[in-house]
Amino acid sequence: MPQPSEDLSAPFNNSAAVAGYAERAARLVPGLADLQRMAALLVAERAPEQANVLVIGAGGGVELKAFAQSYPQWRFVGVDPSREMLDLAQATLGPLAARAELHHGYIDTAPAGPFDAATCLLTMHFVPIAERTHTLTEIRRRLKPGAPFVMAHLSFPQAAEERETWLSRYAAFAISSGVNPEDARNAASTIGARLPLLGPDEEEATLKEAGFTHTGVFYAGLAFRGWVARA
C-alpha cells in the first residue's frame, strides 16, 4: 500500500501489540485458518506450480507460513510497513524464511514483478479510501495478465444503522471468543471511528476501477469479506 496520509497501522509498531498479533487475529476473524487455506487454494487454481507470490501486509507471517507449508515450491515477496511485524514474520517462518523476501515498505516501493499471484489479507481496511484504488492498481500492475488476486478484510454495509449493528456484532463475536468485554467494545468503537471502511459493493467497484476482472466473493465471515479477482 502507499504511505497513507494518516498511518492507521501505527499500533503495529508497538512491541506489545506485535507480540499478541497472531492470537488476537485468531480470536477476532471467524475461521481465520480456513480463510488462509482457501486463499492459497484460490491462488493455486491459476498460478503455476512454482509460483512467485506477492503478499501485501505480510507482517506477522501467519499467512506466509500457511502458504509455504501447503505449497513447498512457491516463493514469496512479503511487503509490510512495520519492521517489528516483519521481524515477527521472520521468526514465525523459521526455516521457511529462505523462500520469502521480506520488504519493509509499501506497495509503491515493492518489487515490480511480474508476480504469478498476490494476496492481501486483513490489511486493506487500513488504507485510506482516497488511496484505495491506487493501491489496488499498483498491485495489479505487478501481476502477470490473468494472475489471481485474493483479498479479505473488514467490510460491511456502511449506512449508519447497519454500520452500528455490525460493529456491535464484531464486539459480540470478540467477547464470545474470550476477549475482555471492555477491550472488545473499545476495539469496535475504534474501528468505527478510525478505519476507512467500505461496504462490499463499494469494494467490488474499487477492484473494477483498478482494472481487476472476474471478481467474486469467496468468504463472508460476519464483519469480514473476501474476494478473488484476476489481473
Backbone as a ProteinNet text record, in pm:
[ID]
protein_1_A
[PRIMARY]
MPQPSEDLSAPFNNSAAVAGYAERAARLVPGLADLQRMAALLVAERAPEQANVLVIGAGGGVELKAFAQSYPQWRFVGVDPSREMLDLAQATLGPLAARAELHHGYIDTAPAGPFDAATCLLTMHFVPIAERTHTLTEIRRRLKPGAPFVMAHLSFPQAAEERETWLSRYAAFAISSGVNPEDARNAASTIGARLPLLGPDEEEATLKEAGFTHTGVFYAGLAFRGWVARA
[TERTIARY]
84.1	0	87.6	34.6	115	127.7	224.1	235.8	107.1	23.2	-103.8	-84.7	-182.2	-175.6	-184.7	-255	-257.2	-218.9	-116	-67	-157	-258.8	-355.1	-298.8	-185.2	-122.2	-19	-12	86.9	88.3	-27.4	-21.2	68.4	92.4	176.4	324.5	356.3	492.3	511.9	406.1	409.2	446.1	550.8	602.6	498.9	418.8	317.8	208.7	166.9	64.9	116.1	241.7	301	308.1	349.2	367.5	238.5	124.7	-1.9	-83.1	-20.8	-96.6	-165.6	-91.7	-146.8	-263.6	-248.1	-355.2	-479.7	-461.8	-576.7	-649.1	-573.1	-634.4	-717.1	-665.9	-738.6	-869.7	-872.8	-995.4	-1096.7	-1047.5	-1134.8	-1186.2	-1116.1	-1153.5	-1212.9	-1341.5	-1405.5	-1338.2	-1298.4	-1240.4	-1112.3	-1024.5	-904.4	-818.8	-796.8	-713	-774.6	-907	-973.7	-971.3	-979.6	-966.4	-829.8	-724.7	-590.8	-577.2	-633.5	-625.4	-697.2	-815.7	-890.9	-821.4	-759.7	-684.6	-574.4	-503.7	-398.4	-455.2	-568	-630.9	-673	-722.4	-763.3	-643.2	-533.3	-410.6	-367.3	-371.6	-325.1	-410.4	-535.5	-622.1	-560.3	-493.9	-447.2	-296.2	-229.3	-85.5	-8.2	112.8	194.8	243.2	295.7	337.8	448.4	538	646.6	615.9	506.6	456.6	543.6	550.9	612.9	499.2	473.4	352.4	387.4	316.3	329.7	228.9	276.5	190	195.5	85.7	76.9	22.8	90.3	52.7	101.5	226.3	280.4	331.6	332.2	384.4	314.7	391.8	339.6	369.4	360.3	398.4	299.7	179.5	84.8	42	-2.3	-44.8	74.4	188.2	307.6	343.4	338.9	370.9	269.6	141.3	37.6	56	82.8	103.5	227.7	336.3	462.6	456.1	384.1	371.4	286	183.5	93.1	149.6	233.8	285.3	437.4	510.7	655.1	735.8	677.4	753.3	724.9	634.5	608.5	719.7	743.2	831.2	752.2	798.6	717.1	799	731.5	778.8	672.4	709.6	615.4	643.2	539.7	553.8	477.7	542.1	473.8	544.3	469.1	532	589.4	562.7	610.1	729.8	844.6	963.1	945	877.2	852.5	769	669.3	586.3	665.6	754	837.7	935.8	985.1	1070.5	992.2	865.9	780.6	758.5	738.3	721.4	844.4	962.3	1086.6	1091.7	1055.6	1058	950.7	832.3	722.1	756.5	820.8	854.4	964.3	1056.9	1166.1	1242.2	1266.4	1342.6	1272.2	1140.8	1067.5	1103.7	1167.9	1202.7	1297.4	1364.1	1454.9	1379.2	1248.9	1168.2	1092.8	1120.1	1046.1	1141.6	1121.6	1191.9	1098.5	1139.8	1055.4	1096.1	1001.1	1027.1	962.7	1044.1	993.2	952.2	821.8	773.8	630.1	595.5	458.6	458.2	340.3	329.7	408.6	416.5	489.3	639.1	691.7	834.4	861.3	756.9	771.3	832.4	895.5	948.7	841.7	884.7	791.2	731.9	793.7	743.4	792.2	708.9	568	552.4	448.9	419.9	311	310.3	210.7	79.2	81.7	-38	-6.8	-112.3	-95.5	-207.5	-177	-278.3	-266.1	-376.6	-379.2	-485.3	-443.6	-536.8	-528.4	-642.8	-657.1	-570.9	-560.4	-472.4	-541.3	-621.8	-673.8	-763.4	-821.5	-906.9	-825.9	-692.5	-609.7	-579.1	-604.3	-566.9	-675.9	-642	-742.5	-819.4	-948.5	-1034.7	-981.3	-929.1	-878.5	-758.8	-693.7	-574.2	-598.3	-723.1	-753.1	-736.4	-789.9	-780.1	-634.2	-556.9	-415	-343.6	-372	-308.7	-340.3	-467.5	-508.4	-450.7	-444.4	-386.8	-239.7	-167	-25.4	-4.7	-95.3	-88.6	-111.2	-217.7	-248.1	-133.7	-71.6	38	155.7	169.5	279.7	245.3	127	82.7	88.8	112.4	102.8	-43.5	-70.1	-209.7	-285.4	-403.8	-486.6	-448.2	-343.8	-299.9	-405.4	-419.3	-519.4	-475.6	-573.9	-553.9	-660.1	-618.7	-710.4	-694.6	-806.6	-800.3	-918.8	-896.7	-1002.6	-973.2	-1080.2	-1063.9	-1202	-1204.3	-1330.9	-1409	-1532.8	-1619.8	-1763.1	-1845.8	-1987.6	-2065	-2197.8	-2275.9	-2247.3	-2235.6	-2191.2	-2302.8	-2428.2	-2537.9	-2537.3	-2570.1	-2546.5	-2600.3	-2726	-2784.7	-2718	-2696.5	-2631.8	-2488.5	-2421.2	-2282.3	-2273	-2359.6	-2357.7	-2392.1	-2485.5	-2521.7	-2402.2	-2328.4	-2215	-2099.4	-2078.2	-1975.1	-2010.5	-2139.1	-2184.7	-2164.6	-2190.6	-2171.4	-2023.7	-1938.9	-1794.1	-1752.5	-1799.4	-1766.3	-1822.2	-1945.4	-2008	-1930	-1884.8	-1807.2	-1675	-1609.7	-1483.6	-1502.1	-1608.1	-1636	-1660	-1735.1	-1763.8	-1638.1	-1534.9	-1407.9	-1309.3	-1352.9	-1268.9	-1200.9	-1230.8	-1173	-1244.8	-1170.4	-1229.7	-1339.4	-1460.7	-1571.5	-1540.7	-1475	-1443.7	-1345.8	-1246.4	-1150	-1218.9	-1312.4	-1382.7	-1466.2	-1537.7	-1621.2	-1535.5	-1422	-1331.8	-1274.3	-1241.6	-1188	-1291.5	-1415.8	-1522.1	-1542.2	-1536.3	-1551.9	-1437.7	-1316.3	-1200.2	-1209.1	-1252.7	-1270.1	-1370.3	-1482	-1584.6	-1538.2	-1453.3	-1410.3	-1292.2	-1204.3	-1076.1	-1053.8	-1107.3	-1074.2	-1157.5	-1096.4	-1167.5	-1237.8	-1351.9	-1420.3	-1509.7	-1523.7	-1615.9	-1713.4	-1832.4	-1927.4	-1885.9	-1936.4	-1897.3	-1916.7	-2025.6	-2047.4	-1941.4	-1904.5	-1801	-1664.9	-1638.7	-1512.3	-1502.5	-1610.4	-1608.3	-1594.1	-1657.3	-1644.6	-1500.6	-1433.4	-1295.2	-1202.2	-1226.1	-1148.2	-1163.3	-1284.8	-1310	-1239.4	-1247.2	-1182.6	-1031.4	-974.6	-830.8	-790.9	-888.8	-858.5	-871.2	-916.3	-934.8	-1065.2	-1067.4	-1185.1	-1221.3	-1334.2	-1378.7	-1382.4	-1431.2	-1435.4	-1549.3	-1522.2	-1625.9	-1595.9	-1699.4	-1683.9	-1655.4	-1553	-1524.9	-1537.3	-1551	-1551.8	-1641.8	-1726.9	-1810.2	-1811.1	-1722.3	-1708.1	-1758.3	-1891.1	-1954.4	-1914.9	-1831.8	-1797	-1686.2	-1632.9	-1524.6	-1576.6	-1514.8	-1545.3	-1414.9	-1421.4	-1304.4	-1342.6	-1254.3	-1278.9	-1162.5	-1191.5	-1090.2	-1116.5	-1009.3	-1021.5	-902.6	-904.9	-792.3	-737.1	-605	-539.8	-572.4
-119	0	123.9	236	356.3	407.5	494.2	559.4	636.6	595.7	663.6	801.2	889.9	1025.2	1024.1	927.3	905.1	760.8	736	599.6	523.1	458.1	383.9	251.1	211	86.4	110.5	231.8	265.3	170	117.7	24.7	-95.9	-132.2	-247.4	-216.9	-93.8	-60.3	-68.2	-108.4	-123.6	-267.8	-288	-423.5	-514.1	-460.2	-542.5	-584.8	-492.2	-525.3	-629.5	-617.3	-712	-851.2	-859	-988.9	-1068.9	-999.9	-1071.5	-1077.2	-1040.1	-1026.8	-1156.8	-1264.6	-1389.9	-1439.6	-1432	-1477.6	-1391	-1259.2	-1170.3	-1195.8	-1209.4	-1230.8	-1358.9	-1463.3	-1590.5	-1578.6	-1490.4	-1471.4	-1382	-1287.3	-1183.4	-1213.1	-1299	-1326.8	-1466	-1476.6	-1609	-1700.4	-1819.8	-1918.4	-1871.8	-1805.8	-1746.6	-1851.2	-1964.7	-2068.4	-2116.9	-2132.8	-2176.1	-2066.9	-1940.8	-1830	-1835.2	-1855.3	-1862.9	-1984.1	-2096.3	-2217.9	-2198.8	-2134.8	-2113	-2011.7	-1909.6	-1811.9	-1881.2	-1971.9	-2045.8	-2133.4	-2196.6	-2281.1	-2197.7	-2077	-1989.8	-1942.9	-1916.3	-1884.2	-2003.6	-2122.1	-2243.4	-2277.3	-2232.3	-2258.7	-2207.2	-2092.5	-2027.8	-2004.6	-2016.9	-1991.6	-2117	-2102.4	-2219	-2290.7	-2409.8	-2491.6	-2422.8	-2352.7	-2281.8	-2131.7	-2096.3	-1958.5	-1864.3	-1741.8	-1632.6	-1540.9	-1536.2	-1474.4	-1347.7	-1239.8	-1113.2	-1112.2	-1091.6	-1091.8	-952.3	-878.3	-743	-749.3	-679.8	-688.7	-819.4	-852.9	-984.5	-990.9	-877.1	-874.6	-974.2	-1037.2	-1143.5	-1279.1	-1290.9	-1413.9	-1527.9	-1502.2	-1611.3	-1673.5	-1590	-1648.6	-1693.5	-1623.7	-1670.2	-1812.9	-1839.4	-1973	-2075.8	-2039.5	-2131.6	-2162.3	-2058.7	-2078.7	-2164.8	-2132.6	-2201.4	-2348.4	-2378.6	-2517.7	-2598	-2534.8	-2607	-2622.5	-2527.4	-2528.2	-2509.7	-2620.2	-2613.9	-2552.6	-2541.1	-2486.3	-2337.2	-2280.6	-2136.6	-2056	-1937.3	-1839.1	-1709.8	-1625.5	-1511.4	-1383.1	-1271.7	-1139.9	-1085.2	-1065	-1014.1	-867.6	-783.9	-639.6	-593.4	-511.1	-458.1	-331	-228.7	-104.1	-110.5	-217.8	-228.6	-323.2	-268	-353.7	-454.1	-413.1	-504.6	-624.7	-599.3	-708.9	-799	-741.1	-823.3	-908.3	-854.1	-934.6	-1053.3	-1028.7	-1138	-1239.6	-1191	-1282	-1369.8	-1310.1	-1386.1	-1497.7	-1464.7	-1564.6	-1670.7	-1627.7	-1721.2	-1821.3	-1774.3	-1861	-1961.9	-1923.6	-2014.7	-2054.3	-2184.2	-2227	-2197.4	-2175.7	-2141.8	-2002.1	-1920.4	-1783.7	-1779.7	-1890.4	-1894.4	-1877.2	-1899.6	-1887.3	-1755.5	-1666.3	-1540	-1422.1	-1325.8	-1198	-1099.9	-1047.9	-958.2	-814.1	-736.5	-599.7	-500.9	-417.4	-315.1	-193	-166.6	-53	-72	-6.5	-5.3	-55.5	-68.2	-123.6	-41.9	89.7	173.4	143.7	87.6	56.6	-93.1	-172	-316.8	-352	-468.6	-511.7	-510.7	-487.1	-470.2	-601.9	-714.4	-841.9	-867.8	-924.4	-957.2	-1084.4	-1085.2	-1197.4	-1286	-1410.7	-1507.9	-1495	-1427.8	-1410.6	-1309.6	-1259.9	-1170.2	-1193.3	-1169.7	-1175.3	-1052	-1017.7	-904.4	-935.6	-995.4	-1041	-952.3	-902.5	-824.2	-698.6	-636.3	-520.4	-403	-428	-318.5	-223.4	-270	-179.2	-70.8	-76.7	31.1	138.3	110.7	203.3	308.9	436.9	542.2	525.9	557.4	536.5	609.7	730.2	808.2	741.6	649.4	584	437.9	392.3	250.1	208.4	287.3	249.8	247.7	347.3	349.6	224.5	186.3	68.1	-56	-74.6	-192.1	-187.5	-69.6	-56.4	-96.1	-55.7	-89.6	-238.7	-301.5	-447.8	-513.6	-471.4	-531.9	-512.2	-394.9	-365.1	-459.3	-516.9	-608.1	-753.8	-778.1	-914.6	-945.2	-1071.7	-1116.3	-1111.7	-1091.5	-1088.6	-1215.6	-1196	-1309.1	-1370.2	-1318.6	-1374.3	-1350.2	-1443.2	-1427.5	-1330.6	-1259.3	-1171.6	-1204.5	-1227.1	-1262.6	-1160.4	-1099.4	-1006.5	-1031.4	-1002.8	-1016.1	-920.2	-858	-761.4	-719.6	-627.8	-577.2	-504.8	-546.4	-480.3	-520.5	-420.6	-446.5	-320.7	-328.2	-211.9	-88.3	26.6	148.2	249.1	216	301.4	303.9	418.4	441.8	330.1	290.2	190.2	54.3	13.2	-115.9	-115.6	-4.7	6.2	-18.6	45.1	27.1	-115.9	-175.1	-314.6	-406.5	-386.7	-474.1	-450.9	-328.7	-303.4	-370.8	-368	-435.4	-586.3	-640.5	-784.4	-821.2	-733.2	-755.7	-769.4	-676	-681.1	-807.2	-843.5	-962	-1088.1	-1097.8	-1215.6	-1220.8	-1104.6	-1099.7	-1144.3	-1096.4	-1134.6	-1284.5	-1338.5	-1482.9	-1565.5	-1502.1	-1570.7	-1557.1	-1491	-1480.5	-1346.6	-1247.9	-1115	-1043.1	-970.1	-893	-801.7	-802.2	-725.4	-577.5	-513.8	-372.7	-351.4	-439.9	-429.5	-449.2	-544.2	-571.6	-452.2	-392.6	-277.2	-156.4	-139.5	-30	-49.8	-175.4	-205.1	-175.3	-214.2	-186.9	-36.6	36.6	181.7	245.3	196.9	249.7	219.3	98.8	61.9	155.7	177.6	264.3	407.6	454	593.2	617.5	516.6	543.9	469.6	349.3	273.9	322	334.3	379.2	261.5	224.3	104.4	132.9	32.9	36.9	-79	-60.2	-169.7	-266.5	-389.8	-489.6	-444	-378.3	-331.3	-229.3	-141.7	-42.2	-108.4	-212.8	-285.5	-343.4	-403.8	-463.6	-357.1	-242.3	-132.9	-82.3	-79	-32.5	-131.1	-259.4	-360.1	-342.2	-318.7	-297.9	-171.9	-65	59.8	43.1	-43.9	-69.3	-161.6	-214.4	-296.5	-446	-490.3	-633.4	-680.7	-807.3	-867.1	-997.2	-1055.7	-1185.3	-1184.4	-1075.1	-1060.6	-1141.4	-1211.1	-1286.3	-1298.1	-1305.5	-1323.8	-1471.1	-1497.4	-1635.4	-1656.1	-1546.1	-1556.6	-1448.7	-1486.8	-1391.6	-1435.2	-1374	-1408.6	-1296.8	-1288.8	-1184.7	-1046.8	-970.5	-835.3	-832.6	-948.5	-957.5	-1013.5	-970.5	-1024.1	-1052.2	-1148.4	-1181.1	-1196.3	-1151.6	-1156.7	-1222.1	-1284	-1329.5	-1262.2	-1218.7	-1148.9	-1184.7	-1137.5	-1160.6	-1028.6	-1027.2	-907.2	-891.6
0	0	0	-45.4	-42.1	100.2	120.3	251.7	277.3	374.7	395.4	454.1	422.5	475.8	628	684.2	830	852.5	932.9	949	1044.8	988.6	1068.3	1117.6	1062.4	1106	1216.2	1269.9	1372.2	1491.7	1538.8	1651.8	1627.4	1500.8	1471.1	1486	1525.1	1562.6	1713.3	1783.8	1929	1961.6	2040.4	2064	2129.5	2222.2	2288.8	2191.6	2103.8	2004.8	1907.5	1867.2	1773.4	1835.1	1960.8	2026.1	2031.5	2048.8	2060.5	1932.9	1819.1	1694.5	1652.3	1645.2	1592	1677.3	1807.8	1897	1881.6	1873.4	1858.3	1726.5	1619.5	1489	1487.7	1548	1551	1627.1	1728.1	1805	1735.1	1657.3	1602.2	1461.8	1388.1	1248.7	1239.9	1210.6	1205.2	1103.2	1148.1	1057.4	991.2	1065.6	1006	935.3	997.2	934.5	804.8	802.4	679.5	573.2	615	520.9	452.6	529.5	472.6	380.4	422.5	340.1	207.4	212.4	88.7	0.9	60.8	-18.3	-97.1	-33.4	-102.9	-213.9	-189.4	-291.5	-412.3	-386.9	-497.5	-579	-511.9	-584.7	-669.4	-610	-679.1	-801.4	-805.5	-921.3	-1050.9	-1044.9	-1166.9	-1171.8	-1060.4	-1056.3	-1096.6	-1149.9	-1183.9	-1059	-1078.5	-964.8	-885.1	-954.6	-887.5	-887.1	-824.4	-827.8	-745	-794.2	-719.7	-675.1	-544	-489.9	-412.1	-442.6	-371.1	-255.6	-134.3	-15.6	46.7	34.2	87.5	230.7	322.5	463.2	523.3	494.1	531.1	673.6	744.9	880.2	971.1	1056.3	1142.7	1085.3	952.4	884.5	892.3	945.1	966.4	833.9	737.6	611	528.3	538.5	468.8	510.1	638.4	687.9	637.2	641	593.6	445.7	365.9	222.3	196.8	264.8	240.7	280.3	387.5	429.6	332.1	275.7	186.1	45	3.2	-134.9	-130.6	-116.8	-94.8	-208.8	-327.9	-440.5	-465.7	-389.6	-403.6	-336.9	-394.7	-333	-312.8	-222.5	-181	-169.5	-198.2	-157	-63.2	62.2	161.6	191.1	183.7	199.5	323.7	404.9	523.7	568.9	615.8	660.8	801.4	874.7	1012.6	1020.3	1056.5	1069.7	1183.2	1290.5	1401.6	1356.6	1273	1223.4	1128.4	1050.9	963.3	1043.5	1154.8	1242.8	1297.4	1332.6	1379.3	1267.7	1144.7	1031.1	1012.9	1024.1	1010.6	1114.6	1238.3	1345.3	1324.5	1280.2	1257.7	1147.8	1043.5	930.3	964.6	1050.7	1084	957.9	936.5	818.4	686.1	689.5	567.4	515.9	600.1	561.4	441.9	412.8	297.7	166.2	168.4	46.5	40.5	133	138.3	146.4	57.3	65.2	135.1	248.7	327.2	298.9	249.4	205.4	302.2	363.5	455.3	374.6	365.9	289.6	246.9	137.3	86.4	-56.8	-114.2	-248.8	-349.9	-332.1	-427.2	-429.4	-322.4	-316	-332.3	-352.6	-366.5	-502	-513.6	-642.6	-750.7	-874	-985.5	-1035.7	-1000.2	-1050.3	-1192.8	-1279.9	-1254.1	-1171.3	-1087.8	-999.6	-1058.7	-1013.1	-1058.3	-982.2	-868.6	-785.3	-676.3	-612.8	-498.2	-398.9	-272.2	-166.6	-79.2	-14.5	78.8	183.6	293.2	395.8	519.7	563.7	687.3	685.3	569.1	552.1	485.2	382.1	301.4	380.1	490.6	568.9	641.7	635.8	689.8	585.4	458	351.1	335.3	345.4	328.9	198.8	202.9	86.7	-35.6	-17.2	-130.1	-196.7	-125.9	-178.5	-216.3	-196.7	-217.3	-362.9	-456.4	-597.4	-642.6	-599.3	-634.6	-584	-460.9	-402.7	-484.9	-516.6	-594.5	-735.6	-793.5	-927.4	-926.8	-822.2	-813.7	-790	-717	-701.8	-837.6	-908.4	-1038.3	-1136.9	-1133.5	-1226.4	-1207.5	-1089.2	-1059.9	-1090.1	-1140.4	-1168.9	-1318.2	-1349.8	-1487.8	-1532.2	-1659.8	-1707.2	-1667.5	-1608.9	-1567.6	-1434.6	-1369.9	-1241.7	-1133.7	-1038.6	-933.4	-824.3	-770.4	-655.5	-552.7	-429.3	-320.8	-209.4	-168.3	-55	38.7	166.1	266.5	380.7	431.6	540.5	590.8	684.5	737.1	627.7	606	508.2	538.7	564.3	591	551.8	539.9	494.8	579	512.2	579	606.4	574.2	618.4	771.8	830.3	973.3	1063.3	1044.3	1134	1115.9	990.1	965.9	1015.9	998.5	1044.6	1194.8	1270.9	1416.6	1455	1381.7	1409.5	1390.2	1278.5	1250.9	1347.2	1389.6	1489.6	1622.1	1656.2	1776.9	1765.6	1647.5	1625.1	1631.3	1578.9	1587.4	1733.8	1817.2	1959.2	2024.4	1990.1	2049.4	2014.8	1889.5	1848.8	1924.4	1939	2011.5	2156.2	2218.7	2358.4	2368.5	2274	2276.3	2250.2	2192.6	2166.2	2281.1	2388.7	2506.8	2527.1	2441.9	2458.4	2572.4	2653.4	2761.5	2705.1	2763.1	2705.9	2684.9	2782.2	2765.8	2650.3	2640.3	2530.7	2395.9	2389.2	2263.8	2220.4	2316.4	2281.4	2243.2	2311.4	2275.7	2135.8	2103.1	1970.4	1862.5	1886.6	1789.1	1772	1880.5	1873.9	1795.4	1817.9	1746	1597.3	1564.3	1423.7	1357.3	1423.2	1366.9	1350.6	1440.5	1437.7	1344.8	1329.3	1263.2	1132.4	1118	996.8	877.8	761	640.6	572.8	624.6	578.1	457.9	372.8	259.5	270.1	213.7	204.5	94.7	96.2	-3.9	-147.8	-178.1	-316	-356	-264	-292.4	-312.5	-236.6	-253.5	-394.7	-441.2	-574.4	-682.3	-662.2	-758.3	-763.3	-648.5	-643.7	-713.7	-696.2	-768.5	-919.5	-963.1	-1106.3	-1155.6	-1078.1	-1116.2	-1128.8	-1047.1	-1051.2	-1165.5	-1237.5	-1353.6	-1333.6	-1215.8	-1193.1	-1258.4	-1296.7	-1360	-1288.6	-1328.6	-1275.4	-1122.4	-1064.3	-918.5	-858.6	-750.4	-681.1	-533.2	-452.2	-307.5	-279.1	-198.1	-159.5	-8.6	65.7	211.2	268.7	362.1	434.5	581.1	657.8	798.5	887	902.9	983.3	931.1	1002.3	959.5	854.3	817.8	720.8	587.9	477.7	345.6	273.2	178.6	98.5	-47.3	-137.1	-280.6	-352.7	-464	-557.2	-690	-757.5	-883.9	-972.1	-1095.2	-1188.8	-1238.4	-1257.5	-1311.3	-1460
[MASK]
+++++++++++++++++++++++++++++++++++++++++++++++++++++++++++++++++++++++++++++++++++++++++++++++++++++++++++++++++++++++++++++++++++++++++++++++++++++++++++++++++++++++++++++++++++++++++++++++++++++++++++++++++++++++++++++++++++++++

